[in-house]
Amino acid sequence: MNIPLPLFVVIPLIVAFLLPIIGSLGGKGKSASTLLANITVLVLLALSILSLGKSDVYQVGKWTIPLGINLVLDGLSVLMLVAVSVVSFAAMLFSVKYMEQYTAKPKYLSLFLLMVAGMNGVVLSGDIFNLFVFLEVASIASYALVGFGCEHEELEASFKYMVLGEIASIFVLFGVALVYGNTGMLNMAYISKSIQQNGMNPGLTFALGLFIAGFGLKAALVPFHAWLPDAHPSAPAPISAMLSGVLIKTLGVYALARIIFNVFGLSLPVAWILLALAMLSMTVGAFLAIGQRDIKRLMAYSSISQVGYIVLGIALGGLIMVKQQNIVLASLAILGGLFHLLNHSVYKSLLFLTSGSIESATGTRDMKKMGGLTQRLPLTRATCTIASASIVGIPPFSGFWSKLILVVAAVQAHFYWIAALIVFVSLCTLIMYLKLQRYVFLGDLPEKFKKIKEHRGTMLASMVFLAVLCVFMGLLVISPTLKAIVLDPAVRVLIGGLRYSKNIITISGM
Amino acid sequence: MLYALCFLLFMIGLYCAVVKKNMVKIVIGIVIMEYAVNLFLIMLGYRTGGQAPIVGQKDIAATGTELTNAFINSSVDPLPQALVLTAIVISLGSLALMISICIRTYEKYGTFDITEIRRLKG
Amino acid sequence: MKGMTVIVKTITSWVKILIFLFGIYIILFGHLTPGGGFAGGVILASSYILIMLAYGRDFVEENLSLPAASRIDCLGAFSFAMIAILGLVFGGSFFVNFLFQKYLPGQPLNLVSAGTIPLSNIAIGLKVGASLFLVIVSLSICCKDFRPGTSVNKKKE
């Protein structure tokens, strides 16, 4: 039996609205609300894993499309759902202890779940306006969470993030309006059908440009990246993990891929634009990251560079598909991009969680003031090293496989310079994470850190959970059965391109 | 032509949000952009001399197809209005949050000028 | 803030009831006439805001319970989601109008004719009214008792 899809959105929403009520009941209510929030994310994780490999179209309120709202579950959505659930589970587990230093914990949990609901909604939505609504839910919750500490830096970062994020949302809304004006539809499948029948016109092209700008702002691709290095470090550590790990991917990369591949259809210029943006983000992000002294800021810049990798994989696949008509190679490149997306959401959230652990132990984020923390924080060091090795691409870890696939796809498609760029940016990544290891964990231990202790319990459990995933994620491409369940359906969705609309319309029985 | 005016309003808002240095003015610019898009949506659904898309007593009484068709042909498109309503609700939420962040920032820094609020760099 | 003059206070004490009633009317008749949960909720909130403007915010803090408003806020959203879930339980899909014509028959254009829609409108009205009131109050007394993110919960019309 298929799981009713709105559950993914409704469960976190309901719990999010219950939590402030429970939390206001006093001390017991607070721990109960924490427990409830943890159970919720666990349930979401179980549901998303159960729905792996399925596909479904759900018509809300039994209104048939294109009249009603529909939710679509296909390979790509499931992949994103699993990523969101895994990272939110780890971050929630981490925040049980970590958020003790802030006041108003029930509100934090409530906003957290609201953000999860918004992201699940974005991933599942089969309706372009609903996508905008859920995008706004997730981003408004994230603006509030970035400014949660209410200190100087946090407010400033939150304002910056908010202004840029709102402008991005308005761009998306404008795009939706233009699409509605030109096709008379809001359902993605029917928009796609209408575009296939009537072709593009200037209005739709303009809308596509607005979508690229809007979702690019959300994904922090390089010309639009200014908010990310401020917003991500300022948030509490679990929220940085969520923002860097999944938010920029669901709101940015996923939405971009869905709109371009499945709704508008790929064309050569669009693929080149995406490729250019991706390469720019990769190099600029990596260069800017090397110079940073703040741990979280370094990781944030490295996120920009890694999102570049993901978009590069997807855009390269699109380019190969349009230009050389080589489906096998294109699916290889897209597989690399999507696998990198999954990997990055795991190891980047792990890195941010370790940074949170370091910060709560030492009280600073400045790398120059640390050193020798291996003695005091051995397990944090171990997980951080695993994550760093993974992000750099050292063989047994997950990051290696996705980068290898990207390089192989680029070489086979005769884009040698792209392959060289991938390897070069990997080297830059190696430099920045060696720098992190060197300044934070090696060297002499400063006098004032002699007494600090590592946090045990849930914080450590979530980090170890993600580290274990980091080690074994490589199995997803090595083992054919796992690959067939998790990654292949997602790749097929993007390769299928405009067949999306036909699939949806036949599944929904129209 | 009218659409061009909408676009002009949008650009004014964008200019205001990008160029102005006062935080409150930036917020106002964003709100102008939002309303330009809302206006655009409403105008998409408008038809000259159209009537409000509300089913009244006389439309119910006449179940015949002629009157129904006449109603459909003369009313404006209700969907953009629903979209605008939702967009307004969302913009209300984000506006409240933006204003509250402005107020808190003013408490901390004592100024609304974003050129003076620069603790973060890089 | 002490509040305004006697004239304003007196008129407010009359007008607030009318505004409140009008808000309830807009919510209840939302499925028949223009209006609905959001518009009605805003009107409800505006009656309280009028009280706050006329009598001063200290009066509001003493006589109206802000935690209760916060609870109503959450309760409204919660019941809206529950109506959707009841649709799944009784009708087989989310947001199915399971009361429509089956349990609550009614002629079109009567008050009881639209199944769950008025219920959802009431839930949204509670939510919007309480949260908008909270937003304005917390913006006006932010120096003392301001919590970020109390009011950013989204309302879906």
mmCIF file of N, CA and C in Angstrom, chain A residues 221 271 274-280 282 305-319 333-334 336-337 406-407 410 417-419 421-422:
data_model
loop_
_atom_site.group_PDB
_atom_site.id
_atom_site.type_symbol
_atom_site.label_atom_id
_atom_site.label_comp_id
_atom_site.label_asym_id
_atom_site.label_seq_id
_atom_site.Cartn_x
_atom_site.Cartn_y
_atom_site.Cartn_z
ATOM 1 N N LEU A 221 24.465 29.788 -6.037
ATOM 2 C CA LEU A 221 25.451 29.688 -7.118
ATOM 3 C C LEU A 221 26.179 31.023 -7.224
ATOM 4 N N ALA A 271 21.706 24.741 -20.766
ATOM 5 C CA ALA A 271 22.702 23.818 -20.223
ATOM 6 C C ALA A 271 24.043 24.514 -20.076
ATOM 7 N N LEU A 274 23.944 26.873 -17.046
ATOM 8 C CA LEU A 274 24.071 26.129 -15.790
ATOM 9 C C LEU A 274 25.502 25.675 -15.578
ATOM 10 N N LEU A 275 26.112 25.185 -16.653
ATOM 11 C CA LEU A 275 27.480 24.683 -16.549
ATOM 12 C C LEU A 275 28.422 25.805 -16.134
ATOM 13 N N ALA A 276 28.209 26.996 -16.750
ATOM 14 C CA ALA A 276 29.081 28.121 -16.421
ATOM 15 C C ALA A 276 28.904 28.520 -14.969
ATOM 16 N N LEU A 277 27.637 28.608 -14.524
ATOM 17 C CA LEU A 277 27.389 28.969 -13.127
ATOM 18 C C LEU A 277 28.050 27.961 -12.193
ATOM 19 N N ALA A 278 27.925 26.670 -12.558
ATOM 20 C CA ALA A 278 28.467 25.632 -11.691
ATOM 21 C C ALA A 278 29.972 25.745 -11.590
ATOM 22 N N MET A 279 30.636 25.949 -12.735
ATOM 23 C CA MET A 279 32.103 25.995 -12.679
ATOM 24 C C MET A 279 32.575 27.223 -11.928
ATOM 25 N N LEU A 280 31.848 28.340 -12.128
ATOM 26 C CA LEU A 280 32.184 29.562 -11.401
ATOM 27 C C LEU A 280 32.066 29.314 -9.904
ATOM 28 N N MET A 282 32.208 26.489 -8.273
ATOM 29 C CA MET A 282 33.227 25.571 -7.798
ATOM 30 C C MET A 282 34.521 26.284 -7.498
ATOM 31 N N SER A 305 31.213 25.752 -3.160
ATOM 32 C CA SER A 305 31.998 25.014 -4.142
ATOM 33 C C SER A 305 31.382 23.646 -4.407
ATOM 34 N N GLN A 306 30.887 22.992 -3.338
ATOM 35 C CA GLN A 306 30.334 21.651 -3.529
ATOM 36 C C GLN A 306 29.000 21.676 -4.258
ATOM 37 N N VAL A 307 28.186 22.718 -4.004
ATOM 38 C CA VAL A 307 26.949 22.842 -4.774
ATOM 39 C C VAL A 307 27.289 23.007 -6.251
ATOM 40 N N GLY A 308 28.412 23.686 -6.500
ATOM 41 C CA GLY A 308 28.897 23.779 -7.869
ATOM 42 C C GLY A 308 29.092 22.405 -8.478
ATOM 43 N N TYR A 309 29.694 21.479 -7.723
ATOM 44 C CA TYR A 309 29.883 20.114 -8.228
ATOM 45 C C TYR A 309 28.548 19.482 -8.625
ATOM 46 N N ILE A 310 27.558 19.634 -7.728
ATOM 47 C CA ILE A 310 26.276 18.978 -7.978
ATOM 48 C C ILE A 310 25.653 19.513 -9.260
ATOM 49 N N VAL A 311 25.609 20.871 -9.352
ATOM 50 C CA VAL A 311 25.000 21.463 -10.535
ATOM 51 C C VAL A 311 25.816 21.109 -11.775
ATOM 52 N N LEU A 312 27.149 21.016 -11.595
ATOM 53 C CA LEU A 312 27.996 20.637 -12.723
ATOM 54 C C LEU A 312 27.599 19.268 -13.259
ATOM 55 N N GLY A 313 27.401 18.316 -12.339
ATOM 56 C CA GLY A 313 27.025 16.981 -12.788
ATOM 57 C C GLY A 313 25.729 17.013 -13.568
ATOM 58 N N ILE A 314 24.741 17.716 -13.007
ATOM 59 C CA ILE A 314 23.427 17.731 -13.654
ATOM 60 C C ILE A 314 23.496 18.455 -14.989
ATOM 61 N N ALA A 315 24.200 19.608 -14.995
ATOM 62 C CA ALA A 315 24.273 20.381 -16.231
ATOM 63 C C ALA A 315 25.085 19.649 -17.293
ATOM 64 N N LEU A 316 26.139 18.963 -16.858
ATOM 65 C CA LEU A 316 26.955 18.211 -17.810
ATOM 66 C C LEU A 316 26.116 17.121 -18.457
ATOM 67 N N GLY A 317 25.316 16.437 -17.612
ATOM 68 C CA GLY A 317 24.436 15.424 -18.164
ATOM 69 C C GLY A 317 23.487 16.012 -19.190
ATOM 70 N N GLY A 318 22.915 17.173 -18.846
ATOM 71 C CA GLY A 318 22.007 17.820 -19.777
ATOM 72 C C GLY A 318 22.689 18.189 -21.078
ATOM 73 N N LEU A 319 23.909 18.708 -20.933
ATOM 74 C CA LEU A 319 24.661 19.143 -22.115
ATOM 75 C C LEU A 319 24.956 17.956 -23.030
ATOM 76 N N ALA A 333 26.754 11.129 -15.913
ATOM 77 C CA ALA A 333 27.055 12.434 -15.325
ATOM 78 C C ALA A 333 25.997 12.827 -14.308
ATOM 79 N N ILE A 334 24.727 12.587 -14.648
ATOM 80 C CA ILE A 334 23.671 12.966 -13.716
ATOM 81 C C ILE A 334 23.739 12.116 -12.467
ATOM 82 N N GLY A 336 26.437 10.993 -11.181
ATOM 83 C CA GLY A 336 27.493 11.597 -10.369
ATOM 84 C C GLY A 336 26.982 12.789 -9.593
ATOM 85 N N GLY A 337 26.235 13.669 -10.288
ATOM 86 C CA GLY A 337 25.726 14.870 -9.620
ATOM 87 C C GLY A 337 24.805 14.523 -8.470
ATOM 88 N N LEU A 406 31.946 11.683 -11.788
ATOM 89 C CA LEU A 406 31.908 12.945 -12.538
ATOM 90 C C LEU A 406 33.090 13.031 -13.492
ATOM 91 N N VAL A 407 34.282 12.688 -12.988
ATOM 92 C CA VAL A 407 35.479 12.788 -13.827
ATOM 93 C C VAL A 407 35.372 11.827 -15.012
ATOM 94 N N ALA A 410 33.002 13.165 -17.560
ATOM 95 C CA ALA A 410 33.547 14.305 -18.291
ATOM 96 C C ALA A 410 34.595 13.852 -19.292
ATOM 97 N N TRP A 417 38.761 19.522 -20.111
ATOM 98 C CA TRP A 417 39.033 20.660 -19.233
ATOM 99 C C TRP A 417 38.099 20.642 -18.026
ATOM 100 N N ILE A 418 36.891 20.100 -18.186
ATOM 101 C CA ILE A 418 36.002 20.020 -17.027
ATOM 102 C C ILE A 418 36.551 19.010 -16.028
ATOM 103 N N ALA A 419 37.047 17.879 -16.555
ATOM 104 C CA ALA A 419 37.632 16.873 -15.670
ATOM 105 C C ALA A 419 38.814 17.470 -14.919
ATOM 106 N N LEU A 421 39.277 20.556 -14.194
ATOM 107 C CA LEU A 421 38.776 21.512 -13.208
ATOM 108 C C LEU A 421 38.286 20.796 -11.958
ATOM 109 N N ILE A 422 37.586 19.660 -12.168
ATOM 110 C CA ILE A 422 37.077 18.913 -11.014
ATOM 111 C C ILE A 422 38.236 18.485 -10.121
#
